[in-house]
mmCIF file of C-alpha atoms and ligand atoms in Angstrom:
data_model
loop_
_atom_site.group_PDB
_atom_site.id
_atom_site.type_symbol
_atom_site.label_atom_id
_atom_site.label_comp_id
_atom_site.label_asym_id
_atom_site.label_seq_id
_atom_site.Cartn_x
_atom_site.Cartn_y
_atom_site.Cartn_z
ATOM 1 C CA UNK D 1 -2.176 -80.895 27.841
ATOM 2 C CA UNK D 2 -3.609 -78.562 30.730
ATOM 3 C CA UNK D 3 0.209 -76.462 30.616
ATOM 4 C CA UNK D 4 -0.016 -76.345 26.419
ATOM 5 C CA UNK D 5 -3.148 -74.621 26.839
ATOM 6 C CA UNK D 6 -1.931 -72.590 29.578
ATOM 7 C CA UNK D 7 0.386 -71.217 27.608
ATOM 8 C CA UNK D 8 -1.404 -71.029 24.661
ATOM 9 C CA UNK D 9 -3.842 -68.898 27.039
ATOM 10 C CA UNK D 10 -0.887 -66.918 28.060
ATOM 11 C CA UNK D 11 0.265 -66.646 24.638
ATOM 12 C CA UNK D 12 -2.815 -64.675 23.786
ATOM 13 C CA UNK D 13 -3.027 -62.233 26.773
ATOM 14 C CA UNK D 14 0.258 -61.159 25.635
ATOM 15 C CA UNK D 15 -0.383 -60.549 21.977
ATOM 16 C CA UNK D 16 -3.852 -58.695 23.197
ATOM 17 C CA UNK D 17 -1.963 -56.707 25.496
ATOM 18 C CA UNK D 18 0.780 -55.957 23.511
ATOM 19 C CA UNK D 19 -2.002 -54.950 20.767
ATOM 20 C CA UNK D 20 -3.462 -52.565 23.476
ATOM 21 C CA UNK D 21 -0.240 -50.797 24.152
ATOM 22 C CA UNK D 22 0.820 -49.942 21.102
ATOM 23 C CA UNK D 23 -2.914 -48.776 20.263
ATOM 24 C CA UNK D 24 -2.693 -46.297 23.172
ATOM 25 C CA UNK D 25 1.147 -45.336 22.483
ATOM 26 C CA UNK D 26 1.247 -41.883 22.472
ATOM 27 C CA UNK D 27 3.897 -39.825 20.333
ATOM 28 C CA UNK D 28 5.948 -36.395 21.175
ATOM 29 C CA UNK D 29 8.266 -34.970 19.129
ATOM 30 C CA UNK D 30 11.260 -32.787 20.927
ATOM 31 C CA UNK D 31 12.799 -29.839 19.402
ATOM 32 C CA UNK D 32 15.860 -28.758 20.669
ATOM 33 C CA UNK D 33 18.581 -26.279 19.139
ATOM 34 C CA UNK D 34 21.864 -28.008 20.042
ATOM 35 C CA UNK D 35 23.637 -30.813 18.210
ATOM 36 C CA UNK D 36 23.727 -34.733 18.983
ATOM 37 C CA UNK D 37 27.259 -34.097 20.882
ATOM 38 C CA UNK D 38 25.894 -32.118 23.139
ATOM 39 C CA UNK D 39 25.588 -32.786 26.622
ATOM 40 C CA UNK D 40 21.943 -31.201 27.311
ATOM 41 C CA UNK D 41 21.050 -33.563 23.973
ATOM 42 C CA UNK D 42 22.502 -36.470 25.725
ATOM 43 C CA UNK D 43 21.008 -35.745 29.105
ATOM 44 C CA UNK D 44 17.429 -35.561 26.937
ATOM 45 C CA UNK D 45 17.980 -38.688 25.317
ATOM 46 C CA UNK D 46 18.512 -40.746 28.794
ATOM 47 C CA UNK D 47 15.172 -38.847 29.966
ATOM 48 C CA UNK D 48 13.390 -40.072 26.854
ATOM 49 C CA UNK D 49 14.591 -43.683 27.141
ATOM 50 C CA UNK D 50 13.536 -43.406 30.953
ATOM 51 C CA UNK D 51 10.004 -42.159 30.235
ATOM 52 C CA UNK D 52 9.674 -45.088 27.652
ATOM 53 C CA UNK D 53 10.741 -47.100 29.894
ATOM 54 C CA UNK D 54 8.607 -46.633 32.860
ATOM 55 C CA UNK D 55 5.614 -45.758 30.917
ATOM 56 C CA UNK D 56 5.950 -49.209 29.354
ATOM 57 C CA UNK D 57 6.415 -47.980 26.271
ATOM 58 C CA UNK D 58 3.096 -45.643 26.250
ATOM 59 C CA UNK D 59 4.872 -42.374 25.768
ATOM 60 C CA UNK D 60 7.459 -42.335 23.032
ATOM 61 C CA UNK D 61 9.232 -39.162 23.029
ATOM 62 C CA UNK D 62 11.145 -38.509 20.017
ATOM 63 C CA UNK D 63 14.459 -35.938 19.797
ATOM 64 C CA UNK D 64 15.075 -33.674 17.243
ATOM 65 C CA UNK D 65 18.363 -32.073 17.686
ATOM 66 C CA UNK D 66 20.215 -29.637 16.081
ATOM 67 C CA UNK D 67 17.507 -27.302 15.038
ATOM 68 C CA UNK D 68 16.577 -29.907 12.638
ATOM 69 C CA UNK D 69 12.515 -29.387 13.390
ATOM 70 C CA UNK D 70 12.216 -26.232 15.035
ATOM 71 C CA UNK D 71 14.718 -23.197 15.494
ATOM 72 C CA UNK D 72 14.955 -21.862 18.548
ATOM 73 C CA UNK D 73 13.030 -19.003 18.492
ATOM 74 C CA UNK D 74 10.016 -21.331 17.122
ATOM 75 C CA UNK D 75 10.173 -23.951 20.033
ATOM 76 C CA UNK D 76 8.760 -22.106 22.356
ATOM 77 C CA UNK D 77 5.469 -21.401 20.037
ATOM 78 C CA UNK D 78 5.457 -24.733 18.834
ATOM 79 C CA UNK D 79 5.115 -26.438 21.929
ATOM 80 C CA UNK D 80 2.587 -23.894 23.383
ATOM 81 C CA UNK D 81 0.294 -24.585 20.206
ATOM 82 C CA UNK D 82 0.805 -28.227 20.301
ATOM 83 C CA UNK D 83 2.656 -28.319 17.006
ATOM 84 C CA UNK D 84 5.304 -30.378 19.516
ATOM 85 C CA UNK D 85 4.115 -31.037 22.701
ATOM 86 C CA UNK D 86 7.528 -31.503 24.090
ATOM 87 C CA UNK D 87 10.860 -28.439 23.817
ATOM 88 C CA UNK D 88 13.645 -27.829 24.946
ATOM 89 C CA UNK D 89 15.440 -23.820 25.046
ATOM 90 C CA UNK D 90 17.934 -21.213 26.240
ATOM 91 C CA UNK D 91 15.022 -19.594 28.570
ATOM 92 C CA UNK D 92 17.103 -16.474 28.685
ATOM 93 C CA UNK D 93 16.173 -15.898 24.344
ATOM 94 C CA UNK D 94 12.365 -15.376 25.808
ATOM 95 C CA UNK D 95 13.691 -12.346 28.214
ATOM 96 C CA UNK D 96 11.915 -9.876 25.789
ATOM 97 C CA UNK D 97 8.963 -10.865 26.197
ATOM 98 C CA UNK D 98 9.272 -10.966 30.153
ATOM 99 C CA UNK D 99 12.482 -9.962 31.836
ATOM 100 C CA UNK D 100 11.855 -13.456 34.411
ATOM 101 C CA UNK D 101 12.676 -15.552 32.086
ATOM 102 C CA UNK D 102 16.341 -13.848 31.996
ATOM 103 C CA UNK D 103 17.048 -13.799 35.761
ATOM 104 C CA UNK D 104 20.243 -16.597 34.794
ATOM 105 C CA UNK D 105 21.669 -14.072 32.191
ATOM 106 C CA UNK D 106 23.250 -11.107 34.937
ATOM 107 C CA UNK D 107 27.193 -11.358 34.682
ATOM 108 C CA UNK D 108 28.649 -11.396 38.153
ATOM 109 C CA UNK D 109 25.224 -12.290 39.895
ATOM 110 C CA UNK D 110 25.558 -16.321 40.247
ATOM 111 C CA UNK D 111 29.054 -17.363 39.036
ATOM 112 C CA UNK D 112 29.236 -20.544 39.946
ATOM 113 C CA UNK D 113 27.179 -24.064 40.169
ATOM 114 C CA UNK D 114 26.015 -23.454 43.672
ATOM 115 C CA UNK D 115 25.104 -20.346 43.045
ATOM 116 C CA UNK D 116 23.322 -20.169 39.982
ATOM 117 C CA UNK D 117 21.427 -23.554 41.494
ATOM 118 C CA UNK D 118 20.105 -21.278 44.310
ATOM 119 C CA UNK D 119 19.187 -18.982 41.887
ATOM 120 C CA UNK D 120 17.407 -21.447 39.708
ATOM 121 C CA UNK D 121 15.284 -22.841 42.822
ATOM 122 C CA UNK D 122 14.194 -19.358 44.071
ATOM 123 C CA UNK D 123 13.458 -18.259 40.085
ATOM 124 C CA UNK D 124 11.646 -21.515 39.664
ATOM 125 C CA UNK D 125 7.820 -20.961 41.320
ATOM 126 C CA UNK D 126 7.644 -17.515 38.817
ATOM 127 C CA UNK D 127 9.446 -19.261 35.637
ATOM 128 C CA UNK D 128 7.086 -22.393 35.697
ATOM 129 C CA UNK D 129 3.842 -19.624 36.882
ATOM 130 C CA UNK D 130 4.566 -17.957 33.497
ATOM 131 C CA UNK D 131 4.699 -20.729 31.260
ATOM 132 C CA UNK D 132 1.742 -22.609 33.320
ATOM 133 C CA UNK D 133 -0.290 -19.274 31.863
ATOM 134 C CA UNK D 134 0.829 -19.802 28.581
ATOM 135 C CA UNK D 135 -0.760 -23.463 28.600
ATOM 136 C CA UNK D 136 2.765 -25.311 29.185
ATOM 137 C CA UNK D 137 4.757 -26.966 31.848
ATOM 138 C CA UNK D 138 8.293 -26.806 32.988
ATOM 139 C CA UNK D 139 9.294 -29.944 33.553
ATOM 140 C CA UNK D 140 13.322 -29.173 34.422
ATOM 141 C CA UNK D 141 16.099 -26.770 33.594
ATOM 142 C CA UNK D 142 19.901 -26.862 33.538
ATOM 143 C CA UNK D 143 22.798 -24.725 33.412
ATOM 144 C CA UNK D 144 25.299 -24.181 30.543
ATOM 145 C CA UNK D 145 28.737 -23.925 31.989
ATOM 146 C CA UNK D 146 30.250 -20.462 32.896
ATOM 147 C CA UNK D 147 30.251 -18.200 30.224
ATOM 148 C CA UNK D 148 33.766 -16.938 28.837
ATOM 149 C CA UNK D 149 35.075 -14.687 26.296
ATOM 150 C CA UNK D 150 35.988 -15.635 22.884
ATOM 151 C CA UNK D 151 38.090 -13.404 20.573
ATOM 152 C CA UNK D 152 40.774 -13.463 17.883
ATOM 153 C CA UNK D 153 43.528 -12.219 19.485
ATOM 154 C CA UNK D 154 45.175 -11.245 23.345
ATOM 155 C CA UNK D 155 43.549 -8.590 24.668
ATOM 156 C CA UNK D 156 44.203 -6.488 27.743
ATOM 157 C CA UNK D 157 40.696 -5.568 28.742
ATOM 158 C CA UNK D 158 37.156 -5.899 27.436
ATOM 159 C CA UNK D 159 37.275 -2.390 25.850
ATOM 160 C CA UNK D 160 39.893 -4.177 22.926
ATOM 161 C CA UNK D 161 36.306 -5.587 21.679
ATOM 162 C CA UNK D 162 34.947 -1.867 21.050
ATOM 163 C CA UNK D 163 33.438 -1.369 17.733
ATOM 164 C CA UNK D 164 33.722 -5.255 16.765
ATOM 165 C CA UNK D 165 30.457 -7.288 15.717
ATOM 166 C CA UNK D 166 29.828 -9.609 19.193
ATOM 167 C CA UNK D 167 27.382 -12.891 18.107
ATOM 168 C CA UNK D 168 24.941 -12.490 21.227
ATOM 169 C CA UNK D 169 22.127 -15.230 21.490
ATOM 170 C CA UNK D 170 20.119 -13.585 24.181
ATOM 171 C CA UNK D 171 18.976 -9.981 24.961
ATOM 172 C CA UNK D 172 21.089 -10.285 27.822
ATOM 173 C CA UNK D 173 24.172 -10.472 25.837
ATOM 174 C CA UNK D 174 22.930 -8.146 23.075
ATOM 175 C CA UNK D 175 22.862 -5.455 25.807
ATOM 176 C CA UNK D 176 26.429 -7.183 27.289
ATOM 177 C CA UNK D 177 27.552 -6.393 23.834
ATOM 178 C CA UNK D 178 26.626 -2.824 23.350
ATOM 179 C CA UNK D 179 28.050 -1.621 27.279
ATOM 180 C CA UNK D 180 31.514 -2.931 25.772
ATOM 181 C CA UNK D 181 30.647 -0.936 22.736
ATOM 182 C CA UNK D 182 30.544 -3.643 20.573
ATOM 183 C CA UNK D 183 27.696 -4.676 17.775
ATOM 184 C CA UNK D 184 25.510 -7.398 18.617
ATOM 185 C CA UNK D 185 24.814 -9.817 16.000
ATOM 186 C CA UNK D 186 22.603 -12.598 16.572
ATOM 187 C CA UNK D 187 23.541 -15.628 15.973
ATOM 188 C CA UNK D 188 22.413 -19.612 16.937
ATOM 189 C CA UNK D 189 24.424 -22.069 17.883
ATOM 190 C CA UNK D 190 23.982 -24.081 14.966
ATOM 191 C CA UNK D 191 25.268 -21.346 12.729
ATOM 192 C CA UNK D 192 28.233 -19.944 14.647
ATOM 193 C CA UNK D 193 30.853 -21.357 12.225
ATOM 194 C CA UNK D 194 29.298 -19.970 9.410
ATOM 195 C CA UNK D 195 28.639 -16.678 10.580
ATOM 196 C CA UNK D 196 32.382 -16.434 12.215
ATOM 197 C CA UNK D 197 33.694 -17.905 8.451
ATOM 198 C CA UNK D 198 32.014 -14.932 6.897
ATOM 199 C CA UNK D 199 32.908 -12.254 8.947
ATOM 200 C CA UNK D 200 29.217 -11.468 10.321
ATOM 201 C CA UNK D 201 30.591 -11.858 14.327
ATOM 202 C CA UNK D 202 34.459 -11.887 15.218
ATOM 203 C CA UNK D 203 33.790 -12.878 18.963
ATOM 204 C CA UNK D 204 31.082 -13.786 21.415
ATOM 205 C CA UNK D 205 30.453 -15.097 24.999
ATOM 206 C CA UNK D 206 29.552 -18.527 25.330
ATOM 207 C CA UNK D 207 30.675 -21.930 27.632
ATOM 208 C CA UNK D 208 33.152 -23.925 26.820
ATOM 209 C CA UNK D 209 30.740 -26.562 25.833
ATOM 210 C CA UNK D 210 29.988 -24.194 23.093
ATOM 211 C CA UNK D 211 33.475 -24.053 22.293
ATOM 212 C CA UNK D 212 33.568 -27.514 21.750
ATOM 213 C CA UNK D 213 30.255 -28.415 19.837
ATOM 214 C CA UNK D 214 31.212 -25.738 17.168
ATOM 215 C CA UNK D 215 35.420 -26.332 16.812
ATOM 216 C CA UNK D 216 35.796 -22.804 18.036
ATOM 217 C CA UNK D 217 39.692 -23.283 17.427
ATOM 218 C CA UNK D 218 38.491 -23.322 13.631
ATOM 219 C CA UNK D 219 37.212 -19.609 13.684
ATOM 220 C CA UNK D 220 38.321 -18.272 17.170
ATOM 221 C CA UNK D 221 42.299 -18.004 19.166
ATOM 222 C CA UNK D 222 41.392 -16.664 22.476
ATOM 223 C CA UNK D 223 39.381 -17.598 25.171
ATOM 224 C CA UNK D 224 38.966 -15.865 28.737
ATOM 225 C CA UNK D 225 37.307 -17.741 31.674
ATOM 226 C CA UNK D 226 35.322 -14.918 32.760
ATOM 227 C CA UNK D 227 32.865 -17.296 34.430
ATOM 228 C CA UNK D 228 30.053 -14.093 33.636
ATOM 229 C CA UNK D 229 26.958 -16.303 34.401
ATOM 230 C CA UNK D 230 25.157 -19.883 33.966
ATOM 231 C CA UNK D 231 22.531 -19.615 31.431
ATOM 232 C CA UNK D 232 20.110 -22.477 31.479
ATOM 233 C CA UNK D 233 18.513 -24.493 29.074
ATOM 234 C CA UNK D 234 14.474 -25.533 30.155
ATOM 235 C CA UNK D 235 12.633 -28.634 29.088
ATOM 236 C CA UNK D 236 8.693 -27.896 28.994
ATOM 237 C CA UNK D 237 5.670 -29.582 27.823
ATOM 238 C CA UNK D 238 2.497 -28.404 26.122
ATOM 239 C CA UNK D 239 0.281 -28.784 29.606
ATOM 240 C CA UNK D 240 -2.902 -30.225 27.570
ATOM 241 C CA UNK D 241 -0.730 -32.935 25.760
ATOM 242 C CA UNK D 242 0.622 -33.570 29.361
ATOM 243 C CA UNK D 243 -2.560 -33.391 30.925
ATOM 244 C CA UNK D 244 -3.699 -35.843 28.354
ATOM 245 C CA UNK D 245 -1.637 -38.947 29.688
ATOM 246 C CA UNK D 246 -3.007 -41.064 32.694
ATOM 247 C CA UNK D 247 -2.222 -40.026 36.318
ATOM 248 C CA UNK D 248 0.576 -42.681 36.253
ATOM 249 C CA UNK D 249 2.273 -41.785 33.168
ATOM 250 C CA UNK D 250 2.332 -37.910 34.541
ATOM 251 C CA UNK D 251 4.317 -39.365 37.605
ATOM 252 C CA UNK D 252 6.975 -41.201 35.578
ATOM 253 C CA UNK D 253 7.494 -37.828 33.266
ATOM 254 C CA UNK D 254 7.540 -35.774 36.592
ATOM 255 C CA UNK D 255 9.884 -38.524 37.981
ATOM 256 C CA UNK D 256 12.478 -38.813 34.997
ATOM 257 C CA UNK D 257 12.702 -34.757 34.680
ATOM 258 C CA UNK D 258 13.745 -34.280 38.106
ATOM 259 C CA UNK D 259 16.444 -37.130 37.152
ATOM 260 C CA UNK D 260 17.358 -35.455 34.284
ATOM 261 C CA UNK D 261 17.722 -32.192 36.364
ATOM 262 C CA UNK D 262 19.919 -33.384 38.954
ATOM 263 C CA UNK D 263 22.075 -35.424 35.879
ATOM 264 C CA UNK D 264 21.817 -32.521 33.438
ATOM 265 C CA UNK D 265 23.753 -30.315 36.349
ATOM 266 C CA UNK D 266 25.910 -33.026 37.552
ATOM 267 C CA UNK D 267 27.024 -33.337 33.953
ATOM 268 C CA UNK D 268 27.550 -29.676 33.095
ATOM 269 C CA UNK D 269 30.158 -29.364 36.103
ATOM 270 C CA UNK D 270 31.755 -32.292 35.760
ATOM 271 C CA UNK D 271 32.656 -31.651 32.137
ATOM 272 C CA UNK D 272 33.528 -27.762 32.169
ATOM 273 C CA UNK D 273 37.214 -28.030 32.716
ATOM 274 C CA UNK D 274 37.664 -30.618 30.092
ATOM 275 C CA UNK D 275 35.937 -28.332 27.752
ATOM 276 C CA UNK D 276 38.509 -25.828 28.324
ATOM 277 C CA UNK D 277 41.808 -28.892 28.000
ATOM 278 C CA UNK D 278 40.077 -29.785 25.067
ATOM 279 C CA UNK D 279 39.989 -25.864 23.458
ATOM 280 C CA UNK D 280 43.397 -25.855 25.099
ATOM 281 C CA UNK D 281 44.761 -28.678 23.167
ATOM 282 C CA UNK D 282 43.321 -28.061 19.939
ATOM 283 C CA UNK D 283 45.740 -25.012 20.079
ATOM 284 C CA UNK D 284 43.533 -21.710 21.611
ATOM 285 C CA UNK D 285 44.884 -19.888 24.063
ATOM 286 C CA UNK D 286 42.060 -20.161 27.223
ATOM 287 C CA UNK D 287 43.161 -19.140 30.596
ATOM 288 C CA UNK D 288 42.357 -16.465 33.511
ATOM 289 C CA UNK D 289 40.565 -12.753 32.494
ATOM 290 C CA UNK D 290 43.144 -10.121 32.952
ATOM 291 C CA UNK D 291 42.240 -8.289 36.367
ATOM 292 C CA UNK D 292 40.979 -4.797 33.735
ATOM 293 C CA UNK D 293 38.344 -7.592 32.181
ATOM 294 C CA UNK D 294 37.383 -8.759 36.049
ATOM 295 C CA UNK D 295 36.962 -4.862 36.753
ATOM 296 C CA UNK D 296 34.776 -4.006 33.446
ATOM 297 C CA UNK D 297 32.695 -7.218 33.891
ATOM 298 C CA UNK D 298 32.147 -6.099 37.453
ATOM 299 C CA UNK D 299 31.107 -2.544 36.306
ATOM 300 C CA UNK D 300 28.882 -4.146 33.353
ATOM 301 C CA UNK D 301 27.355 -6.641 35.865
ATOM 302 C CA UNK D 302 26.364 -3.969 37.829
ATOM 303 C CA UNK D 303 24.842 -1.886 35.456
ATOM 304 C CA UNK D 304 22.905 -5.207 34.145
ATOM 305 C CA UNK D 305 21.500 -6.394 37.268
ATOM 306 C CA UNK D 306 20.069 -2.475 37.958
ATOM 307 C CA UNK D 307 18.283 -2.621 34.644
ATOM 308 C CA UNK D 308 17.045 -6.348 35.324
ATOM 309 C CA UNK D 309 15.995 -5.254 38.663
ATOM 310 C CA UNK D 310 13.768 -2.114 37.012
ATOM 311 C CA UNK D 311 12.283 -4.515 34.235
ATOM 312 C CA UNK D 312 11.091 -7.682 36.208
ATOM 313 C CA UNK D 313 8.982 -5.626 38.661
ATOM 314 C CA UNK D 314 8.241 -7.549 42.140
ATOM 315 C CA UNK D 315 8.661 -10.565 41.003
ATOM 316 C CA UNK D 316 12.508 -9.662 40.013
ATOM 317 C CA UNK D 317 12.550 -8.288 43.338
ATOM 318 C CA UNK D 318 12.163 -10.712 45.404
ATOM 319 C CA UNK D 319 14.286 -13.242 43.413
ATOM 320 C CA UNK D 320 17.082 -10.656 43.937
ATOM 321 C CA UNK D 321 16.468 -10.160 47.663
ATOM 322 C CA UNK D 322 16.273 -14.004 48.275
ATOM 323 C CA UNK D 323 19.099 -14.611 46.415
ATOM 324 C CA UNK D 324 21.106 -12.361 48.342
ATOM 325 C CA UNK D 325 20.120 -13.473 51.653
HETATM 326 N N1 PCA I 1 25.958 -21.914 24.782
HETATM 327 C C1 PCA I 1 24.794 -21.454 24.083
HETATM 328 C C2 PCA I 1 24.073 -20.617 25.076
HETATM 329 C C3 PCA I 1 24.903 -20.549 26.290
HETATM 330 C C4 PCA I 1 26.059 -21.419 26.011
HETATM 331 O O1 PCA I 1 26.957 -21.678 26.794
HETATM 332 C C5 PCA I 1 25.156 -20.643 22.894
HETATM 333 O O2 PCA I 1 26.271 -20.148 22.803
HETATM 334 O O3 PCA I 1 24.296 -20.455 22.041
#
């Protein structure tokens, strides 16, 4: 008798409980640009499950990928007016309206993992300053593999793309584009077939990762490992709607992004070269820049991190001097 009622009495905690949870489940939706194949989309997805998970189901976060909700020139306003309280973007597209948030974008600065990590940790303090005035919070960032050249034929040096339309997605490459005397078109990564099918871009600099969301061997032949730079994507919160949950809730979000960060990173090196077998095999030529493209990406590098240097005022200064040191 006494153990029926026992659990009868158990019984009903649990429904009550349950009741309350799901009363106090709170919802964010999460814009991001890239498609479901993506690694940065998979590496979201785990940190969504975790945050379910060790919020007991009290923050459900829910991923919308492939520009499906938001573009990605509209996450960034959407999550700092609480349209979504949760985004993920390239942080170098926001380097018009403050050259800080392009400090990844600088061909020849940080070429590889280690590097552009160091980078990231002495950029970090002025990135998340900037978005913490804005009302938001950056909650973790990683890098895109290097970034390489496409084209649609061998070329012997940079200069061979003179005069053709180059798909930038940054202002950073925009301004790569014109110092090879190219046009920059912009273009997102959820249009790039489209735009290479109608003739709008005819090549571009982008990972390998790029290369493979998009079936670059469908529009593009060529592609030089120019390892230019490690653009990163960030992950950032509206600060209210974060400042909303409970103390303990905050923690597990905290705790899961700095998972994801260390994942997200892990990830993006451990898959570059197959990205490259995988372009490779599909039938595009991808192998070494010829030592004229090392030279004019040297030359363009240096011309790039002069005018980064005069834009991001002390800030940019001291993120160049660390880095250096
Ligand atoms: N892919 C993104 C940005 C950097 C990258 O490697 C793109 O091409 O849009």
């Amino acid at each position: 008798m006494k153990s029926v009622f026992a659990s009868l009495f158990a019984g009903l905690v649990a429904v009550s409980l349950s009741g309350a949870a799901s009363a106090q489940t709170v919802k964010w939706d999460m814009p991001t640009p890239y498609p479901d194949g993506n690694f940065h989309t998979a590496n979201n997805r785990q940190f969504v499950d975790e945050v379910g998970k060790a919020t007991g189901g009290r923050l459900a976060i829910t991923v919308h990928s492939n520009a499906s909700l938001l573009k990605l020139p509209e996450i960034k306003r959407g999550v700092q007016t609480g349209t979504v309280q949760i985004g993920e973007l390239l942080v170098s597209t926001l380097g018009n309206e403050d050259a800080i948030f392009a400090f990844d974008s600088i061909p020849g600065l940080a070429t590889s993992y280690a590097q552009a990590k160091k980078l990231y940790a002495i950029a970090k303090p002025a990135l998340s300053a900037r978005l913490e005035k804005q009302g938001m919070i950056l909650l973790y960032s990683v890098a895109w593999p290097p970034q390489g050249v496409y084209a649609k034929k061998d070329m012997a040096a940079l200069a061979d793309l003179k005069g053709l339309k180059f798909r930038s997605y940054n202002p950073a490459t925009a301004r790569f584009a014109q110092l090879l005397g190219a046009s920059p078109v912009t273009v997102q990564q959820a249009e790039l077939p489209q735009a290479f099918r109608a003739g709008l871009a005819e090549a571009m600099i982008s990972s390998g990762a790029t290369g493979v969301d998009t079936q670059a061997w469908d529009y593009l032949s060529n592609y030089y490992d120019t390892q230019a730079f490690l653009p990163q994507n960030i992950v950032f919160a509206n600060k209210a709607a974060f400042d909303a949950l409970s103390e303990a809730d905050r923690k597990a979000v905290l705790a899961a992004a700095a998972a994801a960060e260390a994942r997200g990173w892990a990830e993006s090196e451990k898959l570059n070269e197959g990205f490259k077998k995988t372009m490779a095999e599909k039938g595009m030529k991808v192998g070494a820049p010829t030592a004229t493209m090392a030279a004019e990406l040297t030359k363009i590098g240096e011309t790039m991190a002069a005018e980064w240097a005069d834009k991001a005022g002390p800030d940019g200064k001291a993120i160049i001097e660390a880095f250096k040191k």
